[in-house]
mmCIF file of C-alpha atoms in Angstrom:
data_model
loop_
_atom_site.group_PDB
_atom_site.id
_atom_site.type_symbol
_atom_site.label_atom_id
_atom_site.label_comp_id
_atom_site.label_asym_id
_atom_site.label_seq_id
_atom_site.Cartn_x
_atom_site.Cartn_y
_atom_site.Cartn_z
ATOM 1 C CA MET A 231 65.066 76.802 42.984
ATOM 2 C CA ARG A 232 65.282 79.596 44.520
ATOM 3 C CA SER A 233 63.330 78.433 47.546
ATOM 4 C CA ALA A 234 65.400 75.028 48.173
ATOM 5 C CA LEU A 235 68.740 77.148 47.865
ATOM 6 C CA THR A 236 67.228 79.369 51.169
ATOM 7 C CA SER A 237 66.563 76.134 52.905
ATOM 8 C CA ARG A 238 68.734 75.564 55.232
ATOM 9 C CA THR A 239 68.154 72.024 57.304
ATOM 10 C CA GLU A 240 70.814 69.298 57.187
ATOM 11 C CA ALA A 241 68.670 67.065 55.314
ATOM 12 C CA THR A 242 68.966 69.495 52.757
ATOM 13 C CA ALA A 243 72.314 70.102 52.628
ATOM 14 C CA TYR A 244 72.229 66.316 52.684
ATOM 15 C CA ALA A 245 70.219 65.514 49.769
ATOM 16 C CA PHE A 246 72.010 68.204 47.801
ATOM 17 C CA LEU A 247 75.863 66.776 48.253
ATOM 18 C CA VAL A 248 74.713 62.939 47.265
ATOM 19 C CA LEU A 249 73.227 64.559 43.731
ATOM 20 C CA THR A 250 75.992 66.441 43.793
ATOM 21 C CA MET A 251 78.295 63.402 44.294
ATOM 22 C CA ALA A 252 76.840 61.606 41.748
ATOM 23 C CA ILE A 253 76.863 63.704 39.725
ATOM 24 C CA TRP A 254 80.692 64.510 39.694
ATOM 25 C CA ALA A 255 81.152 60.919 39.586
ATOM 26 C CA GLY A 256 79.830 60.956 36.201
ATOM 27 C CA ASN A 257 81.896 63.854 35.188
ATOM 28 C CA HIS A 258 85.038 61.890 35.383
ATOM 29 C CA VAL A 259 83.353 59.145 33.598
ATOM 30 C CA VAL A 260 82.500 62.143 30.855
ATOM 31 C CA GLY A 261 85.956 63.247 31.010
ATOM 32 C CA ARG A 262 88.097 60.024 29.921
ATOM 33 C CA TRP A 263 84.997 59.593 27.806
ATOM 34 C CA ALA A 264 85.947 62.662 26.073
ATOM 35 C CA ASP A 265 89.238 62.033 25.317
ATOM 36 C CA GLY A 266 90.269 62.351 22.230
ATOM 37 C CA ILE A 267 86.756 63.751 21.198
ATOM 38 C CA ILE A 268 87.038 67.057 22.773
ATOM 39 C CA PRO A 269 90.584 68.541 24.153
ATOM 40 C CA PRO A 270 91.229 68.898 28.024
ATOM 41 C CA MET A 271 91.088 72.784 28.158
ATOM 42 C CA THR A 272 88.898 73.131 25.191
ATOM 43 C CA LEU A 273 86.239 71.044 27.981
ATOM 44 C CA ALA A 274 87.487 72.811 30.142
ATOM 45 C CA PHE A 275 86.208 76.337 28.862
ATOM 46 C CA ILE A 276 83.034 74.799 26.742
ATOM 47 C CA ARG A 277 82.329 72.969 30.362
ATOM 48 C CA TRP A 278 81.871 77.667 32.064
ATOM 49 C CA GLY A 279 81.376 79.297 28.632
ATOM 50 C CA ILE A 280 77.820 77.164 28.944
ATOM 51 C CA ALA A 281 77.741 77.509 32.435
ATOM 52 C CA ALA A 282 78.192 81.192 32.768
ATOM 53 C CA LEU A 283 75.114 81.925 30.202
ATOM 54 C CA LEU A 284 72.470 79.277 31.627
ATOM 55 C CA ILE A 285 72.688 80.634 35.270
ATOM 56 C CA LEU A 286 73.383 84.451 33.636
ATOM 57 C CA PRO A 287 69.335 84.386 33.552
ATOM 58 C CA PHE A 288 68.387 83.335 36.522
ATOM 59 C CA ALA A 289 71.480 85.321 38.774
ATOM 60 C CA TRP A 290 71.161 88.629 37.262
ATOM 61 C CA ARG A 291 68.969 90.005 39.230
ATOM 62 C CA ASP A 292 70.433 89.056 42.141
ATOM 63 C CA LEU A 293 74.340 89.978 40.761
ATOM 64 C CA LYS A 294 73.415 93.306 39.927
ATOM 65 C CA SER A 295 71.343 93.549 44.106
ATOM 66 C CA ASP A 296 75.321 91.730 44.767
ATOM 67 C CA TRP A 297 77.639 93.634 42.469
ATOM 68 C CA SER A 298 79.367 96.262 45.856
ATOM 69 C CA VAL A 299 79.377 93.712 48.263
ATOM 70 C CA ILE A 300 81.556 91.764 44.571
ATOM 71 C CA ARG A 301 82.816 94.627 43.671
ATOM 72 C CA ALA A 302 84.851 95.292 47.603
ATOM 73 C CA ASN A 303 86.091 91.680 47.505
ATOM 74 C CA LEU A 304 87.278 92.022 44.020
ATOM 75 C CA PRO A 305 90.299 89.737 45.380
ATOM 76 C CA PHE A 306 89.382 86.924 46.852
ATOM 77 C CA MET A 307 86.179 86.581 44.789
ATOM 78 C CA LEU A 308 89.072 86.055 41.977
ATOM 79 C CA LEU A 309 91.061 83.938 43.623
ATOM 80 C CA LEU A 310 87.736 81.224 45.014
ATOM 81 C CA SER A 311 87.108 81.688 40.380
ATOM 82 C CA VAL A 312 90.406 80.381 39.561
ATOM 83 C CA ILE A 313 91.139 78.134 42.191
ATOM 84 C CA GLY A 314 87.523 76.132 41.950
ATOM 85 C CA SER A 315 86.132 76.541 38.708
ATOM 86 C CA GLY A 316 88.579 78.132 36.454
ATOM 87 C CA LEU A 317 91.428 76.121 36.435
ATOM 88 C CA TYR A 318 91.346 73.182 38.877
ATOM 89 C CA ASN A 319 88.577 72.106 36.087
ATOM 90 C CA THR A 320 90.762 72.367 33.781
ATOM 91 C CA ILE A 321 94.330 70.379 35.531
ATOM 92 C CA GLN A 322 91.623 67.944 36.719
ATOM 93 C CA TYR A 323 90.586 66.872 32.428
ATOM 94 C CA ILE A 324 94.339 66.710 31.619
ATOM 95 C CA ALA A 325 95.270 64.323 34.104
ATOM 96 C CA LEU A 326 91.842 62.134 33.410
ATOM 97 C CA THR A 327 93.770 61.602 30.160
ATOM 98 C CA GLU A 328 97.564 59.983 31.459
ATOM 99 C CA THR A 329 95.900 58.624 34.693
ATOM 100 C CA THR A 330 95.052 55.161 35.834
ATOM 101 C CA ALA A 331 91.287 55.133 37.503
ATOM 102 C CA THR A 332 93.155 53.442 40.142
ATOM 103 C CA SER A 333 95.559 56.012 41.376
ATOM 104 C CA ALA A 334 93.025 59.236 40.033
ATOM 105 C CA GLY A 335 90.307 57.233 42.977
ATOM 106 C CA ILE A 336 93.102 56.860 45.484
ATOM 107 C CA PHE A 337 93.909 60.964 45.404
ATOM 108 C CA ASN A 338 90.025 61.742 44.944
ATOM 109 C CA SER A 339 89.472 60.391 48.507
ATOM 110 C CA TRP A 340 92.619 62.310 49.852
ATOM 111 C CA ASN A 341 90.986 65.572 49.182
ATOM 112 C CA PRO A 342 88.371 65.697 52.550
ATOM 113 C CA VAL A 343 91.694 64.900 54.391
ATOM 114 C CA LEU A 344 93.181 68.053 53.113
ATOM 115 C CA VAL A 345 89.879 70.144 53.380
ATOM 116 C CA ALA A 346 90.333 69.491 56.448
ATOM 117 C CA ALA A 347 94.047 70.405 56.754
ATOM 118 C CA PHE A 348 93.579 73.266 55.644
ATOM 119 C CA GLY A 349 90.600 73.615 57.693
ATOM 120 C CA ALA A 350 93.191 73.314 60.836
ATOM 121 C CA ILE A 351 95.985 75.601 59.107
ATOM 122 C CA LEU A 352 93.654 78.648 58.087
ATOM 123 C CA PHE A 353 90.289 78.730 60.402
ATOM 124 C CA GLY A 354 92.251 76.526 63.304
ATOM 125 C CA GLU A 355 88.744 73.501 62.844
ATOM 126 C CA ARG A 356 89.661 70.901 64.760
ATOM 127 C CA LEU A 357 88.432 67.325 64.219
ATOM 128 C CA SER A 358 86.189 65.753 66.825
ATOM 129 C CA ALA A 359 86.949 62.169 67.077
ATOM 130 C CA ARG A 360 84.286 60.376 65.640
ATOM 131 C CA GLN A 361 84.578 62.752 62.698
ATOM 132 C CA VAL A 362 88.148 61.420 62.297
ATOM 133 C CA ILE A 363 86.600 58.258 62.484
ATOM 134 C CA GLY A 364 84.188 58.390 59.827
ATOM 135 C CA LEU A 365 86.831 60.055 57.476
ATOM 136 C CA ALA A 366 89.437 56.701 57.770
ATOM 137 C CA THR A 367 86.039 54.323 58.115
ATOM 138 C CA SER A 368 85.303 56.132 53.986
ATOM 139 C CA LEU A 369 88.700 55.998 52.429
ATOM 140 C CA MET A 370 89.552 53.173 54.047
ATOM 141 C CA GLY A 371 85.917 51.920 52.032
ATOM 142 C CA VAL A 372 87.266 53.603 49.043
ATOM 143 C CA MET A 373 90.250 51.517 48.767
ATOM 144 C CA ILE A 374 88.689 48.582 49.032
ATOM 145 C CA ILE A 375 86.393 49.453 45.321
ATOM 146 C CA VAL A 376 88.848 51.289 43.992
ATOM 147 C CA LEU A 377 91.516 48.282 44.993
ATOM 148 C CA GLN A 378 89.325 45.489 44.136
ATOM 149 C CA GLY A 379 89.101 44.326 46.901
ATOM 150 C CA ASP A 380 93.592 43.263 46.414
ATOM 151 C CA LEU A 381 95.076 45.108 49.148
ATOM 152 C CA SER A 382 98.116 44.012 48.128
ATOM 153 C CA SER A 383 97.996 45.728 44.751
ATOM 154 C CA VAL A 384 98.717 48.647 46.976
ATOM 155 C CA SER A 385 102.936 48.177 46.127
ATOM 156 C CA SER A 386 102.530 48.018 42.953
ATOM 157 C CA LEU A 387 100.913 51.113 42.498
ATOM 158 C CA THR A 388 102.834 53.111 39.901
ATOM 159 C CA PHE A 389 102.813 57.262 40.112
ATOM 160 C CA ASN A 390 102.780 59.478 36.377
ATOM 161 C CA ARG A 391 102.965 62.849 35.453
ATOM 162 C CA GLY A 392 99.448 62.451 35.591
ATOM 163 C CA ASP A 393 99.087 61.149 39.230
ATOM 164 C CA LEU A 394 101.270 64.484 39.513
ATOM 165 C CA ILE A 395 98.451 66.052 37.586
ATOM 166 C CA MET A 396 95.314 64.877 39.843
ATOM 167 C CA LEU A 397 97.452 65.165 43.079
ATOM 168 C CA PHE A 398 97.314 69.100 42.370
ATOM 169 C CA ALA A 399 94.122 69.212 40.937
ATOM 170 C CA ILE A 400 92.762 68.137 44.475
ATOM 171 C CA ALA A 401 94.571 69.874 46.441
ATOM 172 C CA MET A 402 93.576 73.013 44.645
ATOM 173 C CA TRP A 403 89.752 71.952 44.610
ATOM 174 C CA ALA A 404 90.396 71.077 49.136
ATOM 175 C CA LEU A 405 91.575 74.663 49.716
ATOM 176 C CA TYR A 406 89.183 76.024 47.164
ATOM 177 C CA THR A 407 87.170 74.209 49.745
ATOM 178 C CA ALA A 408 88.271 75.138 52.578
ATOM 179 C CA LEU A 409 88.079 78.956 51.394
ATOM 180 C CA LEU A 410 84.315 79.071 50.754
ATOM 181 C CA ARG A 411 83.251 79.352 54.516
ATOM 182 C CA ALA A 412 85.526 82.661 54.124
ATOM 183 C CA ARG A 413 83.087 84.375 50.930
ATOM 184 C CA PRO A 414 81.507 87.389 50.722
ATOM 185 C CA ALA A 415 77.812 87.102 52.072
ATOM 186 C CA ILE A 416 76.761 86.960 48.168
ATOM 187 C CA SER A 417 73.272 84.800 47.477
ATOM 188 C CA THR A 418 73.974 81.214 46.218
ATOM 189 C CA LEU A 419 73.257 82.614 42.569
ATOM 190 C CA ALA A 420 75.487 85.637 42.380
ATOM 191 C CA PHE A 421 78.441 83.753 44.215
ATOM 192 C CA SER A 422 78.450 80.518 41.090
ATOM 193 C CA ALA A 423 77.318 83.411 38.592
ATOM 194 C CA PHE A 424 80.443 85.237 39.462
ATOM 195 C CA THR A 425 83.196 83.205 39.313
ATOM 196 C CA PHE A 426 81.559 80.956 36.396
ATOM 197 C CA SER A 427 81.391 84.016 34.040
ATOM 198 C CA VAL A 428 85.698 83.929 35.198
ATOM 199 C CA ALA A 429 86.220 80.322 34.732
ATOM 200 C CA GLY A 430 85.226 80.994 30.874
ATOM 201 C CA LEU A 431 87.290 83.496 30.428
ATOM 202 C CA ILE A 432 90.413 82.076 31.532
ATOM 203 C CA ASN A 433 89.499 79.497 29.630
ATOM 204 C CA LEU A 434 89.395 80.637 26.534
ATOM 205 C CA PRO A 435 92.758 81.409 25.647
ATOM 206 C CA LEU A 436 93.295 77.593 26.788
ATOM 207 C CA ALA A 437 90.635 76.795 24.078
ATOM 208 C CA ALA A 438 92.659 79.043 21.734
ATOM 209 C CA TYR A 439 95.884 77.933 22.003
ATOM 210 C CA GLU A 440 94.608 74.094 22.087
ATOM 211 C CA TYR A 441 93.280 74.574 18.572
ATOM 212 C CA SER A 442 96.559 76.792 17.147
ATOM 213 C CA GLN A 443 98.042 73.747 17.890
ATOM 214 C CA GLY A 444 95.408 71.718 16.203
ATOM 215 C CA LEU A 445 93.933 69.508 19.272
ATOM 216 C CA GLU A 446 90.313 70.572 17.684
ATOM 217 C CA VAL A 447 86.734 68.997 19.163
ATOM 218 C CA ILE A 448 85.383 66.345 16.350
ATOM 219 C CA TRP A 449 82.005 67.301 16.454
ATOM 220 C CA SER A 450 79.470 64.245 16.840
ATOM 221 C CA TRP A 451 76.557 63.412 19.280
ATOM 222 C CA LYS A 452 79.303 62.537 22.025
ATOM 223 C CA ALA A 453 80.684 64.858 21.817
ATOM 224 C CA VAL A 454 77.471 67.222 22.278
ATOM 225 C CA ALA A 455 76.444 65.428 25.522
ATOM 226 C CA ALA A 456 79.782 64.996 27.090
ATOM 227 C CA SER A 457 79.257 68.920 26.406
ATOM 228 C CA VAL A 458 75.691 69.081 27.368
ATOM 229 C CA TYR A 459 76.968 66.784 30.999
ATOM 230 C CA VAL A 460 79.616 68.999 31.734
ATOM 231 C CA SER A 461 78.228 72.499 31.417
ATOM 232 C CA LEU A 462 75.097 71.918 32.772
ATOM 233 C CA PHE A 463 74.623 69.251 35.646
ATOM 234 C CA ALA A 464 78.883 69.101 36.212
ATOM 235 C CA GLY A 465 78.780 72.733 35.903
ATOM 236 C CA VAL A 466 75.925 74.936 36.828
ATOM 237 C CA ILE A 467 73.270 72.085 38.996
ATOM 238 C CA GLY A 468 76.600 70.310 40.719
ATOM 239 C CA TYR A 469 78.618 73.544 41.707
ATOM 240 C CA VAL A 470 75.767 75.414 43.244
ATOM 241 C CA LEU A 471 74.049 72.743 45.386
ATOM 242 C CA PHE A 472 77.820 71.589 46.353
ATOM 243 C CA THR A 473 78.415 75.986 47.383
ATOM 244 C CA ARG A 474 75.067 75.970 48.922
ATOM 245 C CA SER A 475 75.949 72.907 50.951
ATOM 246 C CA VAL A 476 79.419 74.278 52.371
ATOM 247 C CA GLU A 477 76.682 77.669 53.858
ATOM 248 C CA ILE A 478 74.583 75.328 55.726
ATOM 249 C CA ILE A 479 77.258 72.217 57.246
ATOM 250 C CA GLY A 480 80.633 73.961 56.406
ATOM 251 C CA ALA A 481 83.786 72.523 54.568
ATOM 252 C CA THR A 482 84.845 70.028 56.186
ATOM 253 C CA ARG A 483 81.271 68.015 56.828
ATOM 254 C CA THR A 484 80.767 68.453 53.256
ATOM 255 C CA GLY A 485 84.334 67.144 52.221
ATOM 256 C CA VAL A 486 84.440 64.242 53.317
ATOM 257 C CA PHE A 487 81.268 63.257 50.636
ATOM 258 C CA SER A 488 83.722 63.587 48.469
ATOM 259 C CA HIS A 489 84.358 59.923 49.628
ATOM 260 C CA LEU A 490 80.785 58.852 47.620
ATOM 261 C CA ILE A 491 82.094 59.803 44.011
ATOM 262 C CA PRO A 492 84.294 56.539 44.265
ATOM 263 C CA LEU A 493 80.942 54.334 45.287
ATOM 264 C CA PHE A 494 79.151 55.950 42.455
ATOM 265 C CA VAL A 495 81.952 55.564 39.887
ATOM 266 C CA ALA A 496 82.177 51.743 40.368
ATOM 267 C CA VAL A 497 78.217 52.042 40.421
ATOM 268 C CA MET A 498 78.462 53.666 36.669
ATOM 269 C CA ALA A 499 80.400 51.191 36.038
ATOM 270 C CA VAL A 500 78.223 48.962 36.450
ATOM 271 C CA ALA A 501 74.378 50.067 35.255
ATOM 272 C CA VAL A 502 76.824 51.668 32.253
ATOM 273 C CA LEU A 503 79.800 49.359 30.995
ATOM 274 C CA GLY A 504 78.310 46.460 32.168
ATOM 275 C CA GLU A 505 80.199 44.913 34.652
ATOM 276 C CA GLU A 506 79.898 41.998 37.379
ATOM 277 C CA PRO A 507 79.266 43.477 40.963
ATOM 278 C CA ARG A 508 81.222 42.105 42.931
ATOM 279 C CA LEU A 509 81.503 41.405 47.048
ATOM 280 C CA PHE A 510 84.645 44.582 47.235
ATOM 281 C CA HIS A 511 81.528 46.605 45.771
ATOM 282 C CA ALA A 512 79.284 45.845 49.302
ATOM 283 C CA ALA A 513 82.343 45.885 51.187
ATOM 284 C CA GLY A 514 83.061 48.868 49.556
ATOM 285 C CA PHE A 515 79.958 50.786 50.069
ATOM 286 C CA ALA A 516 79.039 49.373 54.501
ATOM 287 C CA LEU A 517 82.149 51.225 54.936
ATOM 288 C CA ILE A 518 81.970 54.778 53.221
ATOM 289 C CA LEU A 519 78.183 54.996 53.781
ATOM 290 C CA ALA A 520 79.776 54.142 58.211
ATOM 291 C CA GLY A 521 82.005 56.867 57.162
ATOM 292 C CA VAL A 522 80.186 59.347 55.398
ATOM 293 C CA TYR A 523 77.494 58.598 58.320
ATOM 294 C CA LEU A 524 79.740 59.710 61.401
ATOM 295 C CA ALA A 525 81.821 62.232 59.449
ATOM 296 C CA SER A 526 78.733 63.781 58.785
ATOM 297 C CA ARG A 527 77.428 64.767 62.576
ATOM 298 C CA THR A 528 76.895 67.439 63.541
ATOM 299 C CA PRO A 529 80.852 67.666 65.892
ATOM 300 C CA SER A 530 80.483 68.810 69.528
ATOM 301 C CA PRO A 531 80.496 73.011 70.659
ATOM 302 C CA LEU A 532 83.758 71.722 72.500
ATOM 303 C CA VAL A 533 86.429 70.904 69.407
ATOM 304 C CA SER A 534 84.088 72.244 66.656
ATOM 305 C CA GLY A 535 86.437 75.494 65.195
ATOM 306 C CA THR A 536 86.001 78.990 64.868
#
């Protein structure tokens, strides 16, 4: 694990990101699947509590050696922990109990645009024409999939409270992604262990509040499976690989890969739910991959950020 995480090649980052987006697409499915079985804030606590326990044995040595740096940058580390892990997923799980799949997919597709905007505002980062074209192309592919090839259905979309909650969650994640480029120079394992632990502590009182309101986990094999998936796969593996990818290729080029999430969700719907593949799946797939390829190319030094 350590040898893979220390590799700094772009190919490694791209492989990490494709795997991460597939895992996080599954997290969307599991989040909706767990509705009515595990309350959303309790699900977030389970996710980060278990994730912290899983990663701490592997990260303990790095945490000890990097602790002086963490302590010197404690306010910023706490900020990243709160917006990236502690509350983002809690808000996401709450939104998934109220918003439609179509609206959620469209909002998620705006993440790369928001990452680029935060990068420009906070760090003066500039996009090349190729990256702008890539973002627009992959966004078009996402729109084709989430609208099932019927672009006229955009006019019939409605926005409920869940839509607004999801939009806020996406903006929070985009800010976190942009800020990752300025995180302290500590190991990926130490950073992940610290943020997971803080996230678990933040969600503990929120889960206790749900319990006090009579919202309890209905334990079954489905609840256990959901808990394992969100903590081990969407939590530990997804976040570690994503954090390392930002280190290698930067926030803006990393953010564009989130366009793969709606694509993977569509594939999972075919494989798991037995939905019939349609022509719009193929068209959206081609545009998304083309856009990711363009936007993830190394930008020219003349237009790269600081």
